[in-house]
């Protein structure tokens, strides 16, 4: 069983990424052949600084290694190092429907918040994402809830490709966690916590110091009630319940039962304490790993070699069945 997922190096990663995606990546190493990449080519679809991008790739790589990715047990690399992704993206464009791309919620949301340019890259982002996954013939894609639609699109692309050119690509399944698949911004609990679009106070960064983490959680926006229960008109409290449940590995019902009658103040403090404790070891390991850029570069380069060995086979097959390039005997 092959698992693939990617994460953007835009800014620093947050608690939503950690709970919704990164913990699944770590667990994936025990469940199958896991392949993960830092998607620098996706990050350039919104305004960015070239020098900062390179630094952010190291930040993100060190964060993932600190969380428990082990280069001996997974393939971990930088997307831009494996040119097969961009070539496959173009080849897949012939079986990607413009109308489907046009329906994507992420494009609608992100294009609305761009101050200068809405790039074509932002529009075709899900096509590159399809190439990322399909290049490895992955069976499973661990992501947060917001990426469900993009995985649906890549499944359509793979199915259309196979129908048009013959069975070549694996149609992947989405894997979304039961709890914590959509952690909300603490200040705007109707929006997901986001690397690029969130509020500063409402976004708990994996690398925030304990005081900052606790302050952000204690000042989370909640309703005027006092019952620690989930509900449609209680987005803020529901989010905190979900966070505590994910961090402790218990069900949201357990959290509601434990804090029945305790009021919001005590509950928020308990969430703050739990998250601080949850992130502390990651932050410590991060500092150590981030200090050695040469080692990070070696890990990413070795990962890219392994990734290329797989992706180049898929691209060769795709070119062959599509009639691109010289005739070659089937591999
Ligand atoms: P942006 O908002 O700029 O797209 P992001 O915060 O979504 O950034 P990504 O690198 O795009 O970060 O996402 C990495 C992974 O984290 C994806 O699998 C995504 O589904 C997941 N994820 C992102 N935000 C959340 C969230 N608020 N809750 C749970 N999972 C999330
Ligand atoms: Mg995202």
mmCIF file of C-alpha atoms and ligand atoms in Angstrom:
data_model
loop_
_atom_site.group_PDB
_atom_site.id
_atom_site.type_symbol
_atom_site.label_atom_id
_atom_site.label_comp_id
_atom_site.label_asym_id
_atom_site.label_seq_id
_atom_site.Cartn_x
_atom_site.Cartn_y
_atom_site.Cartn_z
ATOM 1 C CA UNK A 1 0.000 0.000 0.000
ATOM 2 C CA UNK A 2 1.430 3.332 -1.036
ATOM 3 C CA UNK A 3 0.634 6.596 0.729
ATOM 4 C CA UNK A 4 1.347 10.067 -0.634
ATOM 5 C CA UNK A 5 0.780 13.579 0.663
ATOM 6 C CA UNK A 6 2.270 17.039 0.313
ATOM 7 C CA UNK A 7 2.486 20.090 2.528
ATOM 8 C CA UNK A 8 3.125 23.724 1.598
ATOM 9 C CA UNK A 9 6.163 25.611 2.834
ATOM 10 C CA UNK A 10 4.231 28.866 3.083
ATOM 11 C CA UNK A 11 5.031 30.480 6.394
ATOM 12 C CA UNK A 12 5.052 28.263 9.423
ATOM 13 C CA UNK A 13 2.763 25.337 9.979
ATOM 14 C CA UNK A 14 -0.109 25.451 12.459
ATOM 15 C CA UNK A 15 -2.055 23.226 14.826
ATOM 16 C CA UNK A 16 -4.616 22.411 12.099
ATOM 17 C CA UNK A 17 -1.886 21.094 9.800
ATOM 18 C CA UNK A 18 -0.411 19.185 12.699
ATOM 19 C CA UNK A 19 -3.614 17.492 13.816
ATOM 20 C CA UNK A 20 -5.263 17.120 10.398
ATOM 21 C CA UNK A 21 -2.269 16.069 8.336
ATOM 22 C CA UNK A 22 1.129 15.709 10.009
ATOM 23 C CA UNK A 23 0.069 13.150 12.657
ATOM 24 C CA UNK A 24 -1.435 11.080 9.838
ATOM 25 C CA UNK A 25 1.854 11.279 7.913
ATOM 26 C CA UNK A 26 3.747 9.950 10.905
ATOM 27 C CA UNK A 27 1.268 7.099 11.408
ATOM 28 C CA UNK A 28 1.380 6.306 7.675
ATOM 29 C CA UNK A 29 4.984 5.156 8.020
ATOM 30 C CA UNK A 30 3.694 2.089 9.891
ATOM 31 C CA UNK A 31 0.831 1.426 7.498
ATOM 32 C CA UNK A 32 2.512 1.337 4.110
ATOM 33 C CA UNK A 33 5.159 2.819 1.800
ATOM 34 C CA UNK A 34 4.861 6.455 2.735
ATOM 35 C CA UNK A 35 5.955 9.301 0.450
ATOM 36 C CA UNK A 36 5.748 12.937 1.574
ATOM 37 C CA UNK A 37 6.892 16.143 -0.018
ATOM 38 C CA UNK A 38 7.257 19.803 0.747
ATOM 39 C CA UNK A 39 5.422 21.389 -2.154
ATOM 40 C CA UNK A 40 7.450 24.481 -3.022
ATOM 41 C CA UNK A 41 5.896 24.582 -6.496
ATOM 42 C CA UNK A 42 2.449 24.950 -4.963
ATOM 43 C CA UNK A 43 3.635 27.756 -2.721
ATOM 44 C CA UNK A 44 4.565 29.976 -5.689
ATOM 45 C CA UNK A 45 0.910 30.245 -6.765
ATOM 46 C CA UNK A 46 0.371 33.142 -4.313
ATOM 47 C CA UNK A 47 2.534 36.219 -3.602
ATOM 48 C CA UNK A 48 5.872 35.156 -2.069
ATOM 49 C CA UNK A 49 9.542 36.088 -1.628
ATOM 50 C CA UNK A 50 12.081 33.758 -3.305
ATOM 51 C CA UNK A 51 14.637 33.874 -0.467
ATOM 52 C CA UNK A 52 11.927 33.333 2.135
ATOM 53 C CA UNK A 53 10.583 30.354 0.205
ATOM 54 C CA UNK A 54 13.896 28.544 0.423
ATOM 55 C CA UNK A 55 14.057 29.182 4.177
ATOM 56 C CA UNK A 56 10.443 28.074 4.606
ATOM 57 C CA UNK A 57 11.204 24.767 2.913
ATOM 58 C CA UNK A 58 13.819 24.121 5.627
ATOM 59 C CA UNK A 59 11.414 25.285 8.355
ATOM 60 C CA UNK A 60 8.713 22.934 7.117
ATOM 61 C CA UNK A 61 11.102 20.031 6.559
ATOM 62 C CA UNK A 62 12.518 20.399 10.083
ATOM 63 C CA UNK A 63 8.985 20.615 11.520
ATOM 64 C CA UNK A 64 7.970 17.352 9.846
ATOM 65 C CA UNK A 65 11.127 15.558 10.916
ATOM 66 C CA UNK A 66 10.628 16.868 14.454
ATOM 67 C CA UNK A 67 7.076 15.514 14.379
ATOM 68 C CA UNK A 68 8.392 12.041 13.637
ATOM 69 C CA UNK A 69 8.977 11.596 9.904
ATOM 70 C CA UNK A 70 11.918 9.259 9.541
ATOM 71 C CA UNK A 71 13.831 9.386 6.232
ATOM 72 C CA UNK A 72 14.683 5.707 6.695
ATOM 73 C CA UNK A 73 11.023 4.750 6.889
ATOM 74 C CA UNK A 74 9.500 7.106 4.319
ATOM 75 C CA UNK A 75 10.511 9.020 1.224
ATOM 76 C CA UNK A 76 10.700 12.688 2.122
ATOM 77 C CA UNK A 77 11.643 15.275 -0.501
ATOM 78 C CA UNK A 78 11.122 18.713 -2.041
ATOM 79 C CA UNK A 79 8.615 18.738 -4.878
ATOM 80 C CA UNK A 80 10.617 21.058 -7.155
ATOM 81 C CA UNK A 81 13.562 18.620 -7.153
ATOM 82 C CA UNK A 82 11.577 15.992 -9.055
ATOM 83 C CA UNK A 83 10.777 17.415 -12.494
ATOM 84 C CA UNK A 84 8.397 14.571 -13.269
ATOM 85 C CA UNK A 85 5.674 16.357 -11.261
ATOM 86 C CA UNK A 86 5.514 19.307 -13.627
ATOM 87 C CA UNK A 87 5.761 17.212 -16.758
ATOM 88 C CA UNK A 88 2.974 14.931 -15.592
ATOM 89 C CA UNK A 89 0.887 17.972 -14.667
ATOM 90 C CA UNK A 90 1.007 19.119 -18.273
ATOM 91 C CA UNK A 91 0.272 15.680 -19.666
ATOM 92 C CA UNK A 92 -2.723 15.349 -17.329
ATOM 93 C CA UNK A 93 -4.045 18.728 -18.444
ATOM 94 C CA UNK A 94 -5.412 16.965 -21.512
ATOM 95 C CA UNK A 95 -7.787 14.906 -19.358
ATOM 96 C CA UNK A 96 -8.632 17.594 -16.792
ATOM 97 C CA UNK A 97 -11.923 19.418 -17.290
ATOM 98 C CA UNK A 98 -11.758 23.212 -17.204
ATOM 99 C CA UNK A 99 -15.242 23.167 -15.687
ATOM 100 C CA UNK A 100 -14.054 20.984 -12.820
ATOM 101 C CA UNK A 101 -11.139 23.291 -12.000
ATOM 102 C CA UNK A 102 -13.567 26.190 -12.154
ATOM 103 C CA UNK A 103 -15.704 24.654 -9.405
ATOM 104 C CA UNK A 104 -12.894 24.281 -6.854
ATOM 105 C CA UNK A 105 -13.693 25.973 -3.538
ATOM 106 C CA UNK A 106 -10.037 26.564 -2.689
ATOM 107 C CA UNK A 107 -9.522 28.565 -5.880
ATOM 108 C CA UNK A 108 -12.625 30.639 -5.224
ATOM 109 C CA UNK A 109 -11.510 31.404 -1.676
ATOM 110 C CA UNK A 110 -7.862 32.052 -2.398
ATOM 111 C CA UNK A 111 -8.427 34.055 -5.592
ATOM 112 C CA UNK A 112 -10.774 36.332 -3.662
ATOM 113 C CA UNK A 113 -8.090 37.179 -1.120
ATOM 114 C CA UNK A 114 -5.206 37.939 -3.529
ATOM 115 C CA UNK A 115 -4.330 41.612 -3.457
ATOM 116 C CA UNK A 116 -2.369 41.799 -6.689
ATOM 117 C CA UNK A 117 -2.343 38.931 -9.145
ATOM 118 C CA UNK A 118 -4.648 35.936 -9.342
ATOM 119 C CA UNK A 119 -2.138 33.608 -11.004
ATOM 120 C CA UNK A 120 -2.988 30.874 -13.496
ATOM 121 C CA UNK A 121 -0.972 28.640 -11.150
ATOM 122 C CA UNK A 122 -3.570 29.127 -8.434
ATOM 123 C CA UNK A 123 -6.202 27.927 -10.884
ATOM 124 C CA UNK A 124 -4.305 24.808 -11.993
ATOM 125 C CA UNK A 125 -3.046 24.047 -8.469
ATOM 126 C CA UNK A 126 -5.272 20.929 -8.170
ATOM 127 C CA UNK A 127 -3.862 19.617 -11.460
ATOM 128 C CA UNK A 128 -0.305 19.730 -10.117
ATOM 129 C CA UNK A 129 -1.616 18.110 -6.944
ATOM 130 C CA UNK A 130 -3.116 15.322 -9.084
ATOM 131 C CA UNK A 131 0.264 14.853 -10.752
ATOM 132 C CA UNK A 132 1.996 14.731 -7.326
ATOM 133 C CA UNK A 133 -0.134 11.794 -6.226
ATOM 134 C CA UNK A 134 -0.629 9.969 -9.529
ATOM 135 C CA UNK A 135 3.124 10.023 -10.293
ATOM 136 C CA UNK A 136 3.592 7.566 -7.413
ATOM 137 C CA UNK A 137 0.517 5.450 -8.146
ATOM 138 C CA UNK A 138 -0.441 6.080 -4.523
ATOM 139 C CA UNK A 139 -3.426 4.245 -3.065
ATOM 140 C CA UNK A 140 -4.121 6.628 -0.259
ATOM 141 C CA UNK A 141 -3.882 10.383 0.314
ATOM 142 C CA UNK A 142 -3.952 11.555 3.952
ATOM 143 C CA UNK A 143 -5.225 15.163 4.081
ATOM 144 C CA UNK A 144 -7.454 17.519 6.054
ATOM 145 C CA UNK A 145 -11.110 17.975 5.153
ATOM 146 C CA UNK A 146 -10.459 21.025 2.930
ATOM 147 C CA UNK A 147 -8.593 18.824 0.432
ATOM 148 C CA UNK A 148 -11.437 16.349 -0.071
ATOM 149 C CA UNK A 149 -12.561 18.118 -3.251
ATOM 150 C CA UNK A 150 -9.054 18.102 -4.743
ATOM 151 C CA UNK A 151 -8.666 14.369 -4.148
ATOM 152 C CA UNK A 152 -12.056 13.853 -5.784
ATOM 153 C CA UNK A 153 -10.752 15.785 -8.800
ATOM 154 C CA UNK A 154 -7.562 13.716 -9.046
ATOM 155 C CA UNK A 155 -9.652 10.555 -8.941
ATOM 156 C CA UNK A 156 -11.694 11.881 -11.882
ATOM 157 C CA UNK A 157 -8.491 12.747 -13.746
ATOM 158 C CA UNK A 158 -7.051 9.251 -13.192
ATOM 159 C CA UNK A 159 -10.302 7.590 -14.239
ATOM 160 C CA UNK A 160 -10.610 9.724 -17.353
ATOM 161 C CA UNK A 161 -6.973 9.025 -18.224
ATOM 162 C CA UNK A 162 -7.407 5.261 -17.836
ATOM 163 C CA UNK A 163 -10.623 5.300 -19.868
ATOM 164 C CA UNK A 164 -9.013 7.298 -22.666
ATOM 165 C CA UNK A 165 -5.524 5.709 -22.821
ATOM 166 C CA UNK A 166 -5.871 2.341 -21.055
ATOM 167 C CA UNK A 167 -5.279 1.294 -17.478
ATOM 168 C CA UNK A 168 -2.150 3.199 -16.450
ATOM 169 C CA UNK A 169 -2.811 5.171 -13.265
ATOM 170 C CA UNK A 170 -3.979 4.159 -9.787
ATOM 171 C CA UNK A 171 -7.180 5.889 -8.625
ATOM 172 C CA UNK A 172 -6.345 7.027 -5.058
ATOM 173 C CA UNK A 173 -8.580 7.069 -1.970
ATOM 174 C CA UNK A 174 -8.792 10.047 0.352
ATOM 175 C CA UNK A 175 -7.973 9.517 4.046
ATOM 176 C CA UNK A 176 -9.378 12.115 6.407
ATOM 177 C CA UNK A 177 -9.100 11.856 10.217
ATOM 178 C CA UNK A 178 -12.315 11.343 12.196
ATOM 179 C CA UNK A 179 -11.453 14.072 14.668
ATOM 180 C CA UNK A 180 -9.542 17.244 13.801
ATOM 181 C CA UNK A 181 -9.983 17.178 10.020
ATOM 182 C CA UNK A 182 -10.968 20.829 10.058
ATOM 183 C CA UNK A 183 -9.517 22.894 12.885
ATOM 184 C CA UNK A 184 -10.968 26.399 12.802
ATOM 185 C CA UNK A 185 -9.316 29.793 13.309
ATOM 186 C CA UNK A 186 -9.601 30.664 17.021
ATOM 187 C CA UNK A 187 -10.648 34.256 16.262
ATOM 188 C CA UNK A 188 -12.892 33.467 13.288
ATOM 189 C CA UNK A 189 -14.283 30.006 14.024
ATOM 190 C CA UNK A 190 -16.231 30.004 10.759
ATOM 191 C CA UNK A 191 -12.944 29.806 8.779
ATOM 192 C CA UNK A 192 -10.386 27.031 8.828
ATOM 193 C CA UNK A 193 -7.043 27.675 10.479
ATOM 194 C CA UNK A 194 -4.766 28.488 7.549
ATOM 195 C CA UNK A 195 -1.094 28.992 6.729
ATOM 196 C CA UNK A 196 -1.718 31.934 4.444
ATOM 197 C CA UNK A 197 -5.227 33.190 5.099
ATOM 198 C CA UNK A 198 -5.747 33.051 8.865
ATOM 199 C CA UNK A 199 -5.668 35.674 11.612
ATOM 200 C CA UNK A 200 -2.474 35.897 13.629
ATOM 201 C CA UNK A 201 -4.114 35.552 17.044
ATOM 202 C CA UNK A 202 -6.398 32.797 15.810
ATOM 203 C CA UNK A 203 -3.612 30.599 14.438
ATOM 204 C CA UNK A 204 -1.591 28.460 16.840
ATOM 205 C CA UNK A 205 1.758 27.773 15.214
ATOM 206 C CA UNK A 206 3.518 24.501 15.933
ATOM 207 C CA UNK A 207 6.587 26.576 16.841
ATOM 208 C CA UNK A 208 4.895 29.215 19.003
ATOM 209 C CA UNK A 209 6.387 29.423 22.492
ATOM 210 C CA UNK A 210 4.213 27.998 25.294
ATOM 211 C CA UNK A 211 3.108 31.438 26.534
ATOM 212 C CA UNK A 212 1.896 32.470 23.099
ATOM 213 C CA UNK A 213 0.086 29.173 22.571
ATOM 214 C CA UNK A 214 -1.700 29.494 25.912
ATOM 215 C CA UNK A 215 -2.629 33.125 25.278
ATOM 216 C CA UNK A 216 -4.064 32.415 21.836
ATOM 217 C CA UNK A 217 -6.190 29.573 23.174
ATOM 218 C CA UNK A 218 -7.389 31.472 26.239
ATOM 219 C CA UNK A 219 -8.474 34.355 24.005
ATOM 220 C CA UNK A 220 -10.328 32.115 21.544
ATOM 221 C CA UNK A 221 -13.674 33.596 20.510
ATOM 222 C CA UNK A 222 -16.595 31.734 22.099
ATOM 223 C CA UNK A 223 -20.338 32.344 22.462
ATOM 224 C CA UNK A 224 -21.964 33.938 25.506
ATOM 225 C CA UNK A 225 -23.113 30.619 27.012
ATOM 226 C CA UNK A 226 -21.247 28.448 29.479
ATOM 227 C CA UNK A 227 -21.940 24.831 28.466
ATOM 228 C CA UNK A 228 -18.992 22.892 27.073
ATOM 229 C CA UNK A 229 -20.943 21.107 24.335
ATOM 230 C CA UNK A 230 -20.730 21.112 20.559
ATOM 231 C CA UNK A 231 -23.481 22.791 18.562
ATOM 232 C CA UNK A 232 -24.162 24.615 15.296
ATOM 233 C CA UNK A 233 -24.331 27.999 17.050
ATOM 234 C CA UNK A 234 -21.224 27.226 19.129
ATOM 235 C CA UNK A 235 -18.454 27.161 16.519
ATOM 236 C CA UNK A 236 -15.736 28.410 18.888
ATOM 237 C CA UNK A 237 -16.425 25.951 21.707
ATOM 238 C CA UNK A 238 -16.976 23.095 19.241
ATOM 239 C CA UNK A 239 -13.548 23.825 17.785
ATOM 240 C CA UNK A 240 -11.853 23.786 21.205
ATOM 241 C CA UNK A 241 -13.603 20.500 22.067
ATOM 242 C CA UNK A 242 -12.357 19.036 18.804
ATOM 243 C CA UNK A 243 -8.816 20.262 19.491
ATOM 244 C CA UNK A 244 -8.698 18.787 22.995
ATOM 245 C CA UNK A 245 -10.201 15.552 21.763
ATOM 246 C CA UNK A 246 -7.568 15.208 19.011
ATOM 247 C CA UNK A 247 -4.670 16.164 21.263
ATOM 248 C CA UNK A 248 -5.667 13.740 24.003
ATOM 249 C CA UNK A 249 -6.759 10.974 21.643
ATOM 250 C CA UNK A 250 -10.232 10.722 23.223
ATOM 251 C CA UNK A 251 -13.688 11.254 21.713
ATOM 252 C CA UNK A 252 -15.398 14.676 21.712
ATOM 253 C CA UNK A 253 -18.153 13.118 23.836
ATOM 254 C CA UNK A 254 -15.564 12.238 26.485
ATOM 255 C CA UNK A 255 -14.409 15.849 26.535
ATOM 256 C CA UNK A 256 -17.995 17.116 26.897
ATOM 257 C CA UNK A 257 -18.603 14.702 29.763
ATOM 258 C CA UNK A 258 -15.410 15.669 31.569
ATOM 259 C CA UNK A 259 -16.116 19.410 31.367
ATOM 260 C CA UNK A 260 -19.830 19.225 32.047
ATOM 261 C CA UNK A 261 -20.637 22.183 34.310
ATOM 262 C CA UNK A 262 -17.067 23.517 34.478
ATOM 263 C CA UNK A 263 -17.628 26.760 32.489
ATOM 264 C CA UNK A 264 -15.530 28.209 29.670
ATOM 265 C CA UNK A 265 -12.637 29.617 31.707
ATOM 266 C CA UNK A 266 -11.476 26.336 33.199
ATOM 267 C CA UNK A 267 -12.065 24.523 29.956
ATOM 268 C CA UNK A 268 -9.967 26.940 27.910
ATOM 269 C CA UNK A 269 -7.141 26.669 30.426
ATOM 270 C CA UNK A 270 -7.255 22.871 30.144
ATOM 271 C CA UNK A 271 -7.110 23.067 26.332
ATOM 272 C CA UNK A 272 -4.207 25.521 26.547
ATOM 273 C CA UNK A 273 -2.266 23.238 28.922
ATOM 274 C CA UNK A 274 -2.885 20.177 26.758
ATOM 275 C CA UNK A 275 -1.802 21.881 23.517
ATOM 276 C CA UNK A 276 1.323 23.343 25.126
ATOM 277 C CA UNK A 277 2.314 19.898 26.353
ATOM 278 C CA UNK A 278 1.466 18.351 22.972
ATOM 279 C CA UNK A 279 3.651 20.734 20.962
ATOM 280 C CA UNK A 280 6.587 21.142 23.369
ATOM 281 C CA UNK A 281 8.610 18.080 22.286
ATOM 282 C CA UNK A 282 8.182 18.969 18.592
ATOM 283 C CA UNK A 283 9.437 22.472 19.197
ATOM 284 C CA UNK A 284 12.500 21.181 21.042
ATOM 285 C CA UNK A 285 13.465 18.703 18.328
ATOM 286 C CA UNK A 286 12.785 21.353 15.686
ATOM 287 C CA UNK A 287 15.397 23.715 17.083
ATOM 288 C CA UNK A 288 18.024 21.000 16.882
ATOM 289 C CA UNK A 289 17.122 19.883 13.366
ATOM 290 C CA UNK A 290 16.674 23.351 11.872
ATOM 291 C CA UNK A 291 20.210 24.303 12.898
ATOM 292 C CA UNK A 292 21.780 21.874 10.433
ATOM 293 C CA UNK A 293 20.752 23.014 6.944
ATOM 294 C CA UNK A 294 23.360 20.851 5.242
ATOM 295 C CA UNK A 295 21.819 17.762 6.802
ATOM 296 C CA UNK A 296 18.303 18.864 5.838
ATOM 297 C CA UNK A 297 19.506 19.401 2.275
ATOM 298 C CA UNK A 298 21.055 15.908 2.208
ATOM 299 C CA UNK A 299 17.850 14.310 3.499
ATOM 300 C CA UNK A 300 15.744 16.118 0.878
ATOM 301 C CA UNK A 301 18.188 15.313 -1.942
ATOM 302 C CA UNK A 302 18.332 11.615 -1.061
ATOM 303 C CA UNK A 303 14.555 11.562 -0.815
ATOM 304 C CA UNK A 304 14.308 13.191 -4.251
ATOM 305 C CA UNK A 305 16.499 10.456 -5.784
ATOM 306 C CA UNK A 306 14.191 7.776 -4.416
ATOM 307 C CA UNK A 307 11.090 9.683 -5.497
ATOM 308 C CA UNK A 308 12.431 10.235 -9.012
ATOM 309 C CA UNK A 309 13.111 6.534 -9.431
ATOM 310 C CA UNK A 310 9.381 5.885 -8.989
ATOM 311 C CA UNK A 311 7.917 8.934 -10.730
ATOM 312 C CA UNK A 312 10.068 8.586 -13.844
ATOM 313 C CA UNK A 313 8.599 5.126 -14.461
ATOM 314 C CA UNK A 314 5.057 6.466 -14.304
ATOM 315 C CA UNK A 315 5.833 9.405 -16.586
ATOM 316 C CA UNK A 316 7.473 7.072 -19.113
ATOM 317 C CA UNK A 317 4.328 4.913 -19.138
ATOM 318 C CA UNK A 318 2.080 7.947 -19.475
ATOM 319 C CA UNK A 319 4.130 9.358 -22.379
ATOM 320 C CA UNK A 320 4.099 6.014 -24.133
ATOM 321 C CA UNK A 321 0.348 5.443 -23.981
ATOM 322 C CA UNK A 322 -0.307 9.074 -24.932
ATOM 323 C CA UNK A 323 1.909 8.843 -28.008
ATOM 324 C CA UNK A 324 4.359 11.464 -26.743
ATOM 325 C CA UNK A 325 8.021 10.990 -27.723
ATOM 326 C CA UNK A 326 9.635 8.175 -29.696
ATOM 327 C CA UNK A 327 8.229 4.645 -29.800
ATOM 328 C CA UNK A 328 9.606 2.539 -26.986
ATOM 329 C CA UNK A 329 8.983 -1.020 -26.036
ATOM 330 C CA UNK A 330 6.632 -1.517 -23.099
ATOM 331 C CA UNK A 331 8.602 -1.685 -19.870
HETATM 332 P P1 LIG B 1 -3.278 27.397 2.944
HETATM 333 O O1 LIG B 1 -4.433 27.817 3.819
HETATM 334 O O2 LIG B 1 -2.401 28.481 2.514
HETATM 335 O O3 LIG B 1 -3.698 26.480 1.820
HETATM 336 P P2 LIG B 1 -2.830 25.309 4.736
HETATM 337 O O4 LIG B 1 -2.845 25.762 6.138
HETATM 338 O O5 LIG B 1 -4.038 24.694 4.150
HETATM 339 O O6 LIG B 1 -2.341 26.525 3.852
HETATM 340 P P3 LIG B 1 -1.354 23.268 3.411
HETATM 341 O O7 LIG B 1 0.111 23.051 3.356
HETATM 342 O O8 LIG B 1 -2.065 23.714 2.193
HETATM 343 O O9 LIG B 1 -1.606 24.311 4.590
HETATM 344 O O10 LIG B 1 -2.049 21.949 3.942
HETATM 345 C C1 LIG B 1 -1.315 20.842 4.440
HETATM 346 C C2 LIG B 1 -2.280 19.832 4.998
HETATM 347 O O11 LIG B 1 -2.916 20.355 6.175
HETATM 348 C C3 LIG B 1 -3.417 19.454 4.044
HETATM 349 O O12 LIG B 1 -3.606 18.056 4.113
HETATM 350 C C4 LIG B 1 -4.615 20.178 4.592
HETATM 351 O O13 LIG B 1 -5.821 19.516 4.290
HETATM 352 C C5 LIG B 1 -4.326 20.150 6.072
HETATM 353 N N1 LIG B 1 -4.978 21.276 6.768
HETATM 354 C C6 LIG B 1 -4.854 22.574 6.440
HETATM 355 N N2 LIG B 1 -5.563 23.355 7.271
HETATM 356 C C7 LIG B 1 -6.170 22.518 8.149
HETATM 357 C C8 LIG B 1 -7.047 22.723 9.253
HETATM 358 N N3 LIG B 1 -7.435 23.939 9.601
HETATM 359 N N4 LIG B 1 -7.475 21.637 9.941
HETATM 360 C C9 LIG B 1 -7.078 20.391 9.588
HETATM 361 N N5 LIG B 1 -6.258 20.127 8.549
HETATM 362 C C10 LIG B 1 -5.792 21.176 7.833
HETATM 363 MG MG1 LIG B 2 -4.087 24.348 2.017
#
